[in-house]
Structure formats: C-alpha cells, structure tokens
One Martini backbone bead per residue (centre of mass of N, CA, C, O) as a GRO file, in nm:
protein
  168
    1MET     BB    1   1.784   1.322   3.720
    2TYR     BB    2   1.921   1.129   3.598
    3PRO     BB    3   1.962   0.802   3.473
    4SER     BB    4   2.147   0.543   3.517
    5LYS     BB    5   2.341   0.383   3.324
    6ALA     BB    6   2.205   0.083   3.459
    7ILE     BB    7   1.961   0.127   3.374
    8TRP     BB    8   1.967   0.157   3.087
    9LEU     BB    9   2.099  -0.149   3.061
   10THR     BB   10   1.860  -0.283   3.188
   11LEU     BB   11   1.627  -0.176   2.944
   12LEU     BB   12   1.799  -0.285   2.700
   13THR     BB   13   1.817  -0.604   2.772
   14VAL     BB   14   1.483  -0.606   2.793
   15VAL     BB   15   1.456  -0.508   2.479
   16ILE     BB   16   1.639  -0.737   2.336
   17GLY     BB   17   1.539  -1.018   2.499
   18ASN     BB   18   1.236  -0.956   2.352
   19GLY     BB   19   1.223  -1.136   2.064
   20CYS     BB   20   0.910  -1.214   2.089
   21ALA     BB   21   0.766  -0.936   2.161
   22ALA     BB   22   0.486  -0.751   2.159
   23TYR     BB   23   0.712  -0.524   2.109
   24GLN     BB   24   0.860  -0.373   1.820
   25VAL     BB   25   1.077  -0.300   1.582
   26GLY     BB   26   1.015  -0.265   1.274
   27ASN     BB   27   0.945  -0.526   1.038
   28GLN     BB   28   0.962  -0.785   1.266
   29SER     BB   29   0.655  -0.688   1.375
   30LEU     BB   30   0.502  -0.789   1.162
   31PHE     BB   31   0.644  -1.073   1.172
   32ARG     BB   32   0.678  -1.391   1.246
   33CYS     BB   33   0.917  -1.542   1.472
   34ASP     BB   34   0.906  -1.842   1.429
   35ILE     BB   35   0.976  -1.753   1.128
   36ARG     BB   36   1.272  -1.753   0.905
   37SER     BB   37   1.166  -1.959   0.650
   38VAL     BB   38   1.100  -1.977   0.290
   39HIS     BB   39   0.933  -2.171   0.066
   40VAL     BB   40   0.911  -2.125  -0.304
   41GLY     BB   41   0.688  -2.221  -0.493
   42ILE     BB   42   0.593  -2.306  -0.797
   43PHE     BB   43   0.345  -2.150  -0.962
   44ASP     BB   44   0.060  -2.249  -1.084
   45SER     BB   45  -0.109  -2.302  -1.372
   46ASP     BB   46  -0.358  -2.274  -1.623
   47SER     BB   47  -0.309  -2.118  -1.867
   48PHE     BB   48  -0.186  -2.068  -2.210
   49ARG     BB   49   0.024  -1.859  -2.094
   50ARG     BB   50   0.332  -1.852  -2.062
   51PHE     BB   51   0.504  -1.847  -1.745
   52LEU     BB   52   0.340  -1.689  -1.528
   53GLY     BB   53   0.451  -1.872  -1.267
   54GLN     BB   54   0.723  -1.761  -1.273
   55GLN     BB   55   0.683  -1.506  -1.252
   56LEU     BB   56   0.558  -1.484  -1.009
   57THR     BB   57   0.760  -1.632  -0.827
   58GLU     BB   58   0.956  -1.407  -0.831
   59ALA     BB   59   0.778  -1.175  -0.753
   60VAL     BB   60   0.767  -1.327  -0.464
   61ILE     BB   61   1.092  -1.305  -0.392
   62LYS     BB   62   1.151  -1.051  -0.392
   63GLN     BB   63   0.986  -0.947  -0.185
   64ILE     BB   64   1.021  -1.086   0.070
   65GLU     BB   65   1.323  -0.954   0.019
   66GLN     BB   66   1.235  -0.734   0.093
   67ASP     BB   67   1.018  -0.706   0.322
   68THR     BB   68   1.177  -0.897   0.476
   69THR     BB   69   1.321  -1.147   0.707
   70LEU     BB   70   1.308  -1.370   0.533
   71ALA     BB   71   1.447  -1.691   0.392
   72ILE     BB   72   1.518  -1.817   0.138
   73ALA     BB   73   1.430  -2.185   0.094
   74ASP     BB   74   1.464  -2.476   0.086
   75PRO     BB   75   1.279  -2.761   0.170
   76ALA     BB   76   1.489  -2.870   0.383
   77ALA     BB   77   1.507  -2.614   0.567
   78ALA     BB   78   1.210  -2.453   0.550
   79ASP     BB   79   0.977  -2.372   0.803
   80SER     BB   80   0.802  -2.269   0.495
   81PHE     BB   81   0.532  -2.296   0.282
   82LEU     BB   82   0.478  -2.149  -0.082
   83THR     BB   83   0.187  -2.141  -0.247
   84GLY     BB   84   0.007  -2.177  -0.595
   85ILE     BB   85  -0.219  -2.036  -0.824
   86ILE     BB   86  -0.318  -1.966  -1.173
   87VAL     BB   87  -0.643  -1.969  -1.241
   88ASP     BB   88  -0.691  -1.688  -1.379
   89ASP     BB   89  -0.661  -1.537  -1.676
   90ASN     BB   90  -0.750  -1.201  -1.872
   91LYS     BB   91  -0.812  -1.030  -2.207
   92ARG     BB   92  -0.977  -0.719  -2.238
   93PRO     BB   93  -1.185  -0.492  -2.342
   94VAL     BB   94  -1.220  -0.123  -2.201
   95ALA     BB   95  -1.187   0.092  -2.522
   96LEU     BB   96  -1.319   0.205  -2.772
   97ASP     BB   97  -1.343   0.299  -3.087
   98GLN     BB   98  -1.534   0.430  -3.352
   99PHE     BB   99  -1.414   0.119  -3.485
  100GLY     BB  100  -1.398  -0.109  -3.262
  101GLU     BB  101  -1.098  -0.060  -3.156
  102PRO     BB  102  -0.895  -0.112  -2.930
  103ARG     BB  103  -0.752   0.118  -2.674
  104VAL     BB  104  -0.819  -0.057  -2.403
  105LEU     BB  105  -0.657  -0.313  -2.186
  106GLN     BB  106  -0.719  -0.608  -1.998
  107THR     BB  107  -0.542  -0.754  -1.720
  108ASP     BB  108  -0.665  -1.055  -1.542
  109TRP     BB  109  -0.619  -1.213  -1.203
  110GLN     BB  110  -0.643  -1.542  -1.028
  111VAL     BB  111  -0.525  -1.613  -0.698
  112GLU     BB  112  -0.388  -1.880  -0.521
  113VAL     BB  113  -0.307  -1.920  -0.167
  114ASN     BB  114  -0.029  -2.105   0.043
  115TRP     BB  115   0.083  -2.082   0.407
  116VAL     BB  116   0.298  -2.341   0.599
  117ASP     BB  117   0.431  -2.496   0.815
  118ARG     BB  118   0.606  -2.805   0.820
  119SER     BB  119   0.322  -2.955   0.973
  120GLY     BB  120   0.069  -2.776   0.809
  121VAL     BB  121   0.008  -2.491   0.948
  122PRO     BB  122  -0.147  -2.233   0.884
  123LEU     BB  123  -0.024  -1.853   0.859
  124MET     BB  124  -0.248  -1.731   0.751
  125GLN     BB  125  -0.564  -1.565   0.784
  126ARG     BB  126  -0.608  -1.731   0.548
  127GLN     BB  127  -0.557  -2.066   0.416
  128PHE     BB  128  -0.695  -1.967   0.121
  129LEU     BB  129  -0.592  -1.694  -0.115
  130LYS     BB  130  -0.758  -1.474  -0.273
  131ILE     BB  131  -0.669  -1.299  -0.588
  132ASN     BB  132  -0.745  -0.992  -0.739
  133GLU     BB  133  -0.586  -0.863  -1.046
  134ALA     BB  134  -0.603  -0.543  -1.255
  135VAL     BB  135  -0.458  -0.404  -1.564
  136ASP     BB  136  -0.426  -0.145  -1.782
  137PHE     BB  137  -0.387  -0.108  -2.135
  138ILE     BB  138  -0.188   0.080  -2.432
  139PRO     BB  139  -0.070   0.023  -2.685
  140GLU     BB  140  -0.010   0.273  -2.842
  141GLY     BB  141   0.171   0.360  -2.594
  142GLY     BB  142   0.336   0.088  -2.617
  143GLN     BB  143   0.195  -0.114  -2.460
  144SER     BB  144   0.164  -0.475  -2.320
  145ILE     BB  145   0.088  -0.716  -2.210
  146SER     BB  146   0.374  -0.793  -2.045
  147THR     BB  147   0.366  -0.540  -1.900
  148ALA     BB  148   0.123  -0.616  -1.752
  149GLN     BB  149   0.203  -0.905  -1.628
  150ARG     BB  150   0.388  -0.770  -1.441
  151ASP     BB  151   0.204  -0.564  -1.307
  152VAL     BB  152   0.030  -0.815  -1.187
  153SER     BB  153   0.257  -0.963  -1.035
  154HIS     BB  154   0.372  -0.726  -0.822
  155ARG     BB  155   0.050  -0.699  -0.717
  156ILE     BB  156   0.046  -0.960  -0.588
  157ALA     BB  157   0.349  -0.976  -0.428
  158ARG     BB  158   0.236  -0.770  -0.240
  159GLN     BB  159  -0.035  -0.909  -0.103
  160ILE     BB  160   0.121  -1.176  -0.003
  161VAL     BB  161   0.300  -1.032   0.174
  162GLY     BB  162   0.114  -0.917   0.357
  163GLN     BB  163  -0.042  -1.168   0.455
  164MET     BB  164   0.207  -1.260   0.630
  165GLU     BB  165   0.124  -1.077   0.798
  166SER     BB  166   0.047  -1.026   1.130
  167PRO     BB  167  -0.175  -1.012   1.330
  168TRP     BB  168  -0.306  -0.745   1.542
   0.00000   0.00000   0.00000
C-alpha cells in the first residue's frame, strides 16, 4: 500500500538534485539559478537634491537581501551588475486650500535600471527598465519631502527586485 523507503529516498534525491530544474519550491524558483551574486553600483542622479542616488541604492540592496537568494558582492567577485540613474524627480502640489496654499504635495521619480551578467548580457526582461513612481504627502500631517522620498525609493526598490525575477 505505502511506497517503500527506497522509493521515497530516490524521489527525494531526484528533487534535490535538480537544482536548476523547471519545478522548484520557495523563492529560489523566482530568480535565475545561474546568477548567485550581484554588485549594486551607486545610482546616479540628475537631481539637484542631494543623496537621492545613495538613498535608492541602499533601498535596492536591502530589498535584494530581503527578497532574493542573491548575495551582494564587490565588483571583482560578482556574477552580475545592477546599475541605474534617477533621471527625473519632481515635487508639485496636488491639492490647494482656499487661499491657494498647497495642502497635498506629490513627489515622483523616473528611474532607469540595467542588470547585466559579467559578460554584459542583459538579465532583465527589458534591457533598460524605466520606472515611474509617485507618492503624495501632507506637510500639515507631519509628512515631509524626506519621508516621501524614502517611500518612493522603497517602492522603486520593490519594483526593481520584482523585475529581477525570471520570466515565466
């Protein structure tokens, strides 16, 4: 009635032995099995606001560490390289009060990202990924441009790591 221990052991060996097979369990199946490490270069920024590139780089590294099996590596040891640039960032009023003063503001960024392997072959579904993300903030509610920029960088980091997943 029940399969023998030898059959279970054989089945387990086959499942474990297929490290890069089509059927996998966990988040390892979401990412390329031939890439084990990534070097994340500091994102460039065309903005006049200081440290946006460093803030986004930190958010991307944390998201990679949290959601992937990839190791963050220095350029000499990395299997792949992730680079990007903040092309544009804006701050504009969304809603005004009766006196024409801004009540709700919005910050939005446009980012271009590229992920390649050691030989320069693109690893993302689109070679140069363009991401637009916006966040509303209310200064009267205690929010600031700094908190909005932090939120935008985290949202963009999640999108970048999502694009690093293997295509289905």
